C-alpha positions as a LaTeX table, in Angstrom:
\begin{tabular}{lrrr}
\hline
Residue & $x$ (\AA) & $y$ (\AA) & $z$ (\AA) \\
\hline
Met1 & 0.00 & 0.00 & 0.00 \\
Ser2 & 1.38 & 3.41 & $-0.97$ \\
Pro3 & 2.07 & 5.88 & 1.84 \\
Thr4 & $-0.20$ & 8.89 & 2.15 \\
Leu5 & 0.36 & 12.50 & 3.09 \\
Pro6 & $-2.58$ & 13.76 & 5.18 \\
Gly7 & $-1.68$ & 17.41 & 4.57 \\
Leu8 & 0.62 & 20.08 & 5.95 \\
His9 & 2.84 & 19.46 & 8.96 \\
His10 & 4.46 & 22.89 & 9.41 \\
Val11 & 5.62 & 26.02 & 7.62 \\
Thr12 & 9.05 & 27.49 & 8.40 \\
Ala13 & 9.91 & 31.12 & 7.69 \\
Ile14 & 12.54 & 33.71 & 8.62 \\
Thr15 & 12.25 & 36.57 & 11.09 \\
Ala16 & 14.72 & 39.38 & 11.75 \\
Asp17 & 13.48 & 40.05 & 15.30 \\
Ala18 & 12.64 & 37.18 & 17.65 \\
Gln19 & 10.85 & 39.33 & 20.25 \\
Lys20 & 8.60 & 41.07 & 17.71 \\
Asn21 & 7.86 & 37.65 & 16.26 \\
Val22 & 6.82 & 36.22 & 19.65 \\
Asp23 & 4.77 & 39.33 & 20.41 \\
Phe24 & 2.85 & 38.94 & 17.16 \\
Tyr25 & 2.26 & 35.19 & 16.95 \\
Cys26 & 1.50 & 34.76 & 20.66 \\
Gly27 & 0.20 & 38.19 & 21.63 \\
Val28 & $-1.81$ & 39.06 & 18.52 \\
Leu29 & $-2.67$ & 35.74 & 16.86 \\
Gly30 & $-3.03$ & 33.81 & 20.11 \\
Leu31 & $-0.83$ & 30.86 & 19.16 \\
Arg32 & 1.15 & 29.03 & 21.82 \\
Leu33 & 4.95 & 29.02 & 21.80 \\
Val34 & 5.32 & 25.24 & 21.94 \\
Lys35 & 9.09 & 25.05 & 21.64 \\
Leu36 & 11.92 & 27.48 & 22.30 \\
Thr37 & 15.02 & 25.96 & 20.79 \\
Val38 & 17.86 & 26.77 & 18.39 \\
Asn39 & 18.51 & 26.23 & 14.72 \\
Phe40 & 20.36 & 22.92 & 14.84 \\
Asp41 & 22.51 & 24.04 & 11.89 \\
Asp42 & 23.17 & 27.49 & 13.42 \\
Pro43 & 22.78 & 27.13 & 17.20 \\
Thr44 & 23.57 & 30.78 & 17.92 \\
Ser45 & 20.09 & 31.66 & 16.56 \\
Tyr46 & 16.67 & 30.74 & 17.85 \\
His47 & 14.22 & 28.37 & 16.19 \\
Leu48 & 10.73 & 29.30 & 17.40 \\
Tyr49 & 7.75 & 26.95 & 17.11 \\
Tyr50 & 4.13 & 28.03 & 17.49 \\
Gly51 & 0.96 & 25.97 & 17.33 \\
Asp52 & $-2.05$ & 24.75 & 19.24 \\
Gln53 & $-1.83$ & 23.53 & 22.81 \\
Leu54 & 0.40 & 20.57 & 21.93 \\
Gly55 & 1.88 & 21.69 & 18.61 \\
Thr56 & $-0.33$ & 19.32 & 16.63 \\
Pro57 & 0.96 & 18.72 & 13.09 \\
Gly58 & $-1.01$ & 20.99 & 10.80 \\
Thr59 & $-0.94$ & 23.89 & 13.29 \\
Ile60 & 2.81 & 24.50 & 13.51 \\
Met61 & 4.32 & 27.78 & 12.32 \\
Thr62 & 8.07 & 27.97 & 12.87 \\
Phe63 & 10.73 & 30.64 & 12.43 \\
Phe64 & 14.46 & 30.82 & 12.07 \\
Ala65 & 15.30 & 33.98 & 14.02 \\
Trp66 & 18.20 & 35.57 & 12.12 \\
His67 & 18.72 & 38.83 & 13.98 \\
Gly68 & 18.90 & 41.84 & 11.68 \\
Ala69 & 18.36 & 39.80 & 8.51 \\
Gln70 & 17.52 & 41.91 & 5.49 \\
Arg71 & 13.98 & 41.76 & 4.15 \\
Gly72 & 13.61 & 39.07 & 1.53 \\
Arg73 & 12.18 & 39.60 & $-1.94$ \\
Val74 & 8.75 & 38.14 & $-2.63$ \\
Gly75 & 8.49 & 36.34 & $-5.95$ \\
Thr76 & 8.75 & 32.95 & $-7.59$ \\
Pro77 & 9.32 & 30.19 & $-6.67$ \\
Gln78 & 8.09 & 30.73 & $-3.12$ \\
Val79 & 5.35 & 30.05 & $-0.63$ \\
Thr80 & 3.80 & 33.50 & $-0.87$ \\
Ala81 & 0.93 & 33.16 & 1.63 \\
Thr82 & 0.19 & 30.99 & 4.66 \\
Ser83 & $-3.47$ & 30.68 & 5.60 \\
Phe84 & $-5.07$ & 29.87 & 8.96 \\
Ala85 & $-8.59$ & 28.49 & 9.33 \\
Val86 & $-11.35$ & 29.91 & 11.53 \\
Leu87 & $-15.05$ & 29.24 & 11.89 \\
Thr88 & $-17.11$ & 31.20 & 9.37 \\
Ala89 & $-18.53$ & 33.59 & 11.96 \\
Ala90 & $-15.07$ & 34.48 & 13.36 \\
Leu91 & $-13.78$ & 36.68 & 10.53 \\
Pro92 & $-15.30$ & 39.97 & 11.87 \\
Phe93 & $-13.62$ & 39.27 & 15.22 \\
Trp94 & $-10.25$ & 39.04 & 13.51 \\
Ala95 & $-10.78$ & 42.11 & 11.34 \\
Glu96 & $-11.57$ & 44.10 & 14.49 \\
Arg97 & $-8.76$ & 42.56 & 16.55 \\
Leu98 & $-6.09$ & 43.18 & 13.93 \\
Ala99 & $-7.25$ & 46.76 & 13.44 \\
Arg100 & $-7.17$ & 47.35 & 17.20 \\
Arg101 & $-3.61$ & 46.02 & 17.31 \\
Gly102 & $-2.54$ & 48.34 & 14.46 \\
Val103 & $-2.18$ & 45.54 & 11.89 \\
Ala104 & $-3.21$ & 46.74 & 8.45 \\
Thr105 & $-5.49$ & 44.32 & 6.63 \\
Arg106 & $-6.36$ & 43.90 & 2.99 \\
Pro107 & $-9.98$ & 43.93 & 1.81 \\
Val108 & $-11.78$ & 40.64 & 2.36 \\
Val109 & $-11.97$ & 38.61 & $-0.86$ \\
Ser110 & $-13.94$ & 35.54 & $-1.80$ \\
Arg111 & $-11.89$ & 32.54 & $-2.91$ \\
Phe112 & $-13.41$ & 29.17 & $-3.78$ \\
Gly113 & $-16.54$ & 30.22 & $-1.92$ \\
Glu114 & $-14.76$ & 31.23 & 1.31 \\
Asp115 & $-13.97$ & 34.69 & 2.67 \\
Val116 & $-10.27$ & 35.48 & 3.07 \\
Leu117 & $-8.75$ & 38.26 & 5.21 \\
Gly118 & $-5.14$ & 39.09 & 4.29 \\
Phe119 & $-2.47$ & 40.91 & 6.31 \\
Asp120 & 1.28 & 40.86 & 6.97 \\
Asp121 & 3.34 & 39.89 & 10.00 \\
Pro122 & 6.02 & 42.27 & 11.38 \\
Asp123 & 8.57 & 41.02 & 8.81 \\
Gly124 & 6.17 & 41.66 & 5.94 \\
Met125 & 5.24 & 38.01 & 5.38 \\
Ala126 & 1.79 & 37.49 & 3.88 \\
Leu127 & $-0.73$ & 35.72 & 6.11 \\
Glu128 & $-4.41$ & 34.97 & 5.63 \\
Ile129 & $-7.33$ & 34.01 & 7.82 \\
Val130 & $-9.91$ & 31.93 & 5.95 \\
Ala131 & $-13.48$ & 31.60 & 7.18 \\
Thr132 & $-14.49$ & 28.01 & 6.58 \\
Ser133 & $-17.40$ & 25.85 & 7.57 \\
Ala134 & $-15.10$ & 22.89 & 8.18 \\
Pro135 & $-12.01$ & 23.94 & 10.18 \\
Gly136 & $-10.06$ & 21.47 & 12.24 \\
Asp137 & $-10.82$ & 20.75 & 15.88 \\
Gln138 & $-7.40$ & 22.05 & 16.90 \\
Ala139 & $-7.58$ & 25.18 & 19.06 \\
Pro140 & $-4.76$ & 27.06 & 20.79 \\
Ala141 & $-4.93$ & 27.22 & 24.57 \\
Thr142 & $-5.59$ & 30.90 & 25.07 \\
Gly143 & $-8.17$ & 32.35 & 27.43 \\
Ala144 & $-8.06$ & 35.80 & 25.85 \\
Ile145 & $-9.47$ & 34.82 & 22.46 \\
Pro146 & $-12.98$ & 33.33 & 22.53 \\
Ala147 & $-13.05$ & 29.63 & 21.74 \\
Glu148 & $-15.32$ & 30.24 & 18.77 \\
Ser149 & $-12.77$ & 32.64 & 17.22 \\
Val150 & $-9.36$ & 31.00 & 17.78 \\
Leu151 & $-7.18$ & 30.03 & 14.85 \\
Arg152 & $-7.73$ & 26.32 & 14.19 \\
Gly153 & $-4.52$ & 25.36 & 12.46 \\
Phe154 & $-3.64$ & 25.89 & 8.83 \\
His155 & $-6.11$ & 26.18 & 6.02 \\
Gly156 & $-3.33$ & 25.87 & 3.44 \\
Val157 & $-0.49$ & 27.56 & 1.61 \\
Thr158 & $-0.15$ & 29.44 & $-1.67$ \\
Ile159 & 2.89 & 28.59 & $-3.78$ \\
Ser160 & 3.75 & 31.04 & $-6.56$ \\
Glu161 & 5.50 & 29.50 & $-9.57$ \\
Glu162 & 6.50 & 30.54 & $-13.08$ \\
Gly163 & 4.50 & 27.55 & $-14.30$ \\
Tyr164 & 2.38 & 25.12 & $-12.37$ \\
Glu165 & 2.04 & 21.91 & $-14.40$ \\
Ala166 & 5.14 & 20.05 & $-13.19$ \\
Thr167 & 4.42 & 20.88 & $-9.55$ \\
Ala168 & 0.77 & 19.88 & $-10.03$ \\
Lys169 & 1.91 & 16.54 & $-11.46$ \\
Leu170 & 4.08 & 15.94 & $-8.38$ \\
Leu171 & 1.21 & 16.77 & $-6.05$ \\
Thr172 & $-1.38$ & 14.64 & $-7.84$ \\
Glu173 & 0.61 & 11.70 & $-9.20$ \\
Val174 & 3.14 & 11.29 & $-6.40$ \\
Met175 & 2.00 & 13.02 & $-3.19$ \\
Gly176 & $-1.65$ & 11.97 & $-3.24$ \\
Phe177 & $-3.34$ & 15.34 & $-3.69$ \\
Arg178 & $-6.27$ & 15.86 & $-6.03$ \\
Ala179 & $-7.19$ & 18.81 & $-8.24$ \\
Asp180 & $-9.98$ & 20.80 & $-6.59$ \\
Gly181 & $-10.79$ & 23.59 & $-9.04$ \\
His182 & $-9.21$ & 26.80 & $-10.25$ \\
Glu183 & $-9.94$ & 30.50 & $-10.28$ \\
Gly184 & $-8.00$ & 32.50 & $-12.83$ \\
Asn185 & $-4.34$ & 31.60 & $-12.46$ \\
Arg186 & $-4.86$ & 29.96 & $-9.04$ \\
Phe187 & $-5.09$ & 26.16 & $-9.08$ \\
Arg188 & $-6.21$ & 24.36 & $-5.93$ \\
Tyr189 & $-5.04$ & 20.93 & $-4.76$ \\
Arg190 & $-6.31$ & 19.12 & $-1.71$ \\
Ser191 & $-4.89$ & 16.12 & 0.12 \\
Glu192 & $-6.98$ & 12.97 & $-0.10$ \\
Ser193 & $-7.68$ & 13.22 & 3.64 \\
Gly194 & $-9.72$ & 16.34 & 2.93 \\
Gly195 & $-9.25$ & 17.43 & 6.53 \\
Phe196 & $-7.75$ & 20.58 & 7.96 \\
Ala197 & $-4.37$ & 21.85 & 6.71 \\
Ser198 & $-4.97$ & 20.00 & 3.46 \\
Ile199 & $-4.82$ & 22.69 & 0.76 \\
Val200 & $-2.04$ & 23.76 & $-1.60$ \\
Asp201 & $-2.84$ & 26.54 & $-4.07$ \\
Leu202 & $-0.51$ & 26.93 & $-7.04$ \\
Asn203 & $-0.43$ & 30.49 & $-8.31$ \\
Cys204 & 0.87 & 30.53 & $-11.90$ \\
Met205 & 2.84 & 33.77 & $-12.37$ \\
Pro206 & 5.06 & 33.48 & $-15.47$ \\
Asp207 & 5.94 & 37.19 & $-15.51$ \\
Ala208 & 6.65 & 37.60 & $-11.78$ \\
Arg209 & 10.10 & 38.51 & $-10.54$ \\
His210 & 12.23 & 35.88 & $-8.86$ \\
Gly211 & 12.13 & 35.89 & $-5.09$ \\
Gly212 & 15.05 & 36.10 & $-2.70$ \\
Leu213 & 15.51 & 34.57 & 0.73 \\
Gly214 & 15.45 & 36.84 & 3.77 \\
Ala215 & 13.24 & 38.08 & 6.58 \\
Gly216 & 9.56 & 37.68 & 5.83 \\
Ile217 & 10.08 & 34.79 & 3.41 \\
Val218 & 9.03 & 31.16 & 3.87 \\
His219 & 12.08 & 28.90 & 3.92 \\
His220 & 10.21 & 25.62 & 3.36 \\
Val221 & 6.87 & 23.89 & 3.72 \\
Ala222 & 6.53 & 20.48 & 5.37 \\
Phe223 & 3.98 & 17.75 & 4.74 \\
Arg224 & 2.87 & 15.13 & 7.28 \\
Thr225 & 3.55 & 11.43 & 7.28 \\
Pro226 & 2.40 & 9.13 & 10.11 \\
Gly227 & 5.78 & 7.68 & 11.06 \\
Asp228 & 9.28 & 6.49 & 10.23 \\
Glu229 & 8.34 & 3.53 & 8.07 \\
Gln230 & 6.15 & 5.63 & 5.80 \\
Gln231 & 8.88 & 8.24 & 5.61 \\
Lys232 & 11.40 & 5.64 & 4.45 \\
Glu233 & 8.95 & 4.66 & 1.72 \\
Trp234 & 8.64 & 8.30 & 0.71 \\
Arg235 & 12.39 & 8.74 & 0.56 \\
Ser236 & 12.79 & 5.70 & $-1.69$ \\
Lys237 & 9.92 & 6.77 & $-3.91$ \\
Ile238 & 11.15 & 10.33 & $-4.34$ \\
Ala239 & 14.72 & 9.20 & $-5.03$ \\
Arg240 & 13.50 & 6.73 & $-7.67$ \\
Leu241 & 11.77 & 9.60 & $-9.44$ \\
Gly242 & 15.10 & 11.37 & $-9.83$ \\
Tyr243 & 14.84 & 14.01 & $-7.13$ \\
Asn244 & 17.78 & 14.87 & $-4.91$ \\
Val245 & 16.45 & 14.00 & $-1.47$ \\
Ser246 & 18.23 & 14.38 & 1.85 \\
Pro247 & 18.95 & 11.58 & 4.29 \\
Val248 & 16.50 & 11.30 & 7.18 \\
Met249 & 17.33 & 14.04 & 9.68 \\
Asp250 & 16.44 & 13.88 & 13.37 \\
Arg251 & 14.86 & 17.20 & 14.39 \\
Asn252 & 14.11 & 15.91 & 17.93 \\
Tyr253 & 10.36 & 16.58 & 17.60 \\
Phe254 & 9.96 & 14.90 & 14.20 \\
His255 & 12.14 & 13.23 & 11.57 \\
Ser256 & 12.56 & 14.96 & 8.22 \\
Ile257 & 13.57 & 14.53 & 4.61 \\
Tyr258 & 13.95 & 17.44 & 2.17 \\
Phe259 & 13.81 & 17.87 & $-1.58$ \\
Arg260 & 13.04 & 20.61 & $-4.08$ \\
Glu261 & 9.86 & 20.32 & $-6.08$ \\
Pro262 & 10.09 & 20.98 & $-9.86$ \\
Gly263 & 9.49 & 24.71 & $-9.50$ \\
Gly264 & 12.22 & 25.08 & $-6.89$ \\
Val265 & 10.39 & 25.38 & $-3.55$ \\
Leu266 & 11.94 & 23.36 & $-0.73$ \\
Phe267 & 9.56 & 20.59 & 0.41 \\
Glu268 & 9.94 & 18.58 & 3.61 \\
Ile269 & 8.19 & 15.40 & 4.68 \\
Ala270 & 8.05 & 15.24 & 8.48 \\
Thr271 & 6.81 & 12.52 & 10.81 \\
Asp272 & 3.96 & 13.20 & 13.24 \\
Pro273 & 5.81 & 11.66 & 16.23 \\
Pro274 & 7.50 & 12.04 & 18.60 \\
Gly275 & 6.01 & 15.53 & 19.13 \\
Phe276 & 6.92 & 18.48 & 21.32 \\
Ala277 & 6.25 & 16.83 & 24.69 \\
Val278 & 9.20 & 14.46 & 24.19 \\
Asp279 & 11.50 & 16.69 & 26.28 \\
Glu280 & 9.08 & 18.92 & 28.24 \\
Ala281 & 5.86 & 18.34 & 30.13 \\
Ala282 & 2.87 & 19.33 & 28.01 \\
Asp283 & 1.88 & 22.12 & 30.39 \\
Arg284 & 5.41 & 23.57 & 30.26 \\
Leu285 & 5.96 & 23.66 & 26.51 \\
Gly286 & 7.93 & 26.67 & 25.33 \\
Thr287 & 8.91 & 27.90 & 28.77 \\
Arg288 & 12.60 & 26.94 & 28.70 \\
Leu289 & 15.35 & 26.87 & 26.10 \\
Met290 & 15.53 & 23.28 & 24.90 \\
Leu291 & 18.68 & 21.94 & 23.24 \\
Pro292 & 19.47 & 18.66 & 21.51 \\
Ala293 & 21.78 & 16.42 & 23.52 \\
Glu294 & 24.83 & 17.26 & 21.41 \\
Leu295 & 24.42 & 20.98 & 22.14 \\
Glu296 & 23.67 & 20.68 & 25.85 \\
Pro297 & 27.36 & 21.17 & 26.81 \\
Arg298 & 27.18 & 24.58 & 25.08 \\
Arg299 & 24.15 & 25.75 & 27.08 \\
Pro300 & 25.99 & 28.39 & 29.18 \\
Glu301 & 27.56 & 29.86 & 26.02 \\
Leu302 & 24.32 & 29.85 & 24.04 \\
Glu303 & 22.28 & 31.34 & 26.88 \\
Gln304 & 24.75 & 34.23 & 26.94 \\
Ile305 & 24.50 & 34.77 & 23.19 \\
Leu306 & 20.75 & 34.36 & 22.69 \\
Pro307 & 18.61 & 37.33 & 23.78 \\
Ala308 & 16.09 & 36.81 & 26.58 \\
Leu309 & 12.54 & 36.57 & 25.27 \\
Arg310 & 9.29 & 37.55 & 26.94 \\
Val311 & 6.17 & 35.62 & 25.96 \\
Pro312 & 3.09 & 37.87 & 26.10 \\
Asn313 & $-0.47$ & 36.79 & 26.69 \\
Ser314 & $-3.00$ & 37.45 & 23.96 \\
Asn315 & $-5.18$ & 40.00 & 25.74 \\
\hline
\end{tabular}
């Protein structure tokens, strides 16, 4: 039996200011900081993970905090918007909340029959809140935002490409997504699970400028797989198709493989387990700097280098 990808696991982007990032994603959007750790490849910088109460796959927004990084250039090939799902009636709450917090929003648009509210985070990265009749059950643990209005994980991502056909073929013939309509130059694909965090929109933009990595740019998008055995199958399958795919990498909270899809965006396939409670109690997630075992001897040094962070509530 072929392995399946239920949908998105996480989205990883770049921020130039860790404290502003925490203030926005926790204080404004009401997500929980589920893991405070470092970039394993650059341990002098933070890697911040946000999500629902437990960091359920499909709710996880992560950031490499590269202090003072220059603003990236939006273009192709990139993930150019990350969308969160809310109940249909919650969109006015978010329009009012963002306005009250001084976050400029774009006019609400209708897309595939759903209302979409667009805005940018402090680094200029495009975000969306999508009012949907079928969001996931996931809900961040925040008393300040009413339960009926909380962000319920991802709705999906928009990937902007010069052309979309080769990426669409990968999604539908290899990764188990199905075509789910198009509007203009936007082509929608949905994982066979059809659940939350299941949508990839391909935006065909042949005349767009090429993007450049930096603050406010998504570094990669990760898709879920249930466990290690399925991931091994995925690695073999992707390699057989001629893609350069990484070895399995242990990220402590999940295991990962990476490859570039035909358009050039970095894709990851990440396992659901072991999860963020593997090294902290569930009620203490994100409250202490957590390091992989090989970096633990450097803790005193890293705690001197890394700036102290304050996690706000979402009042």
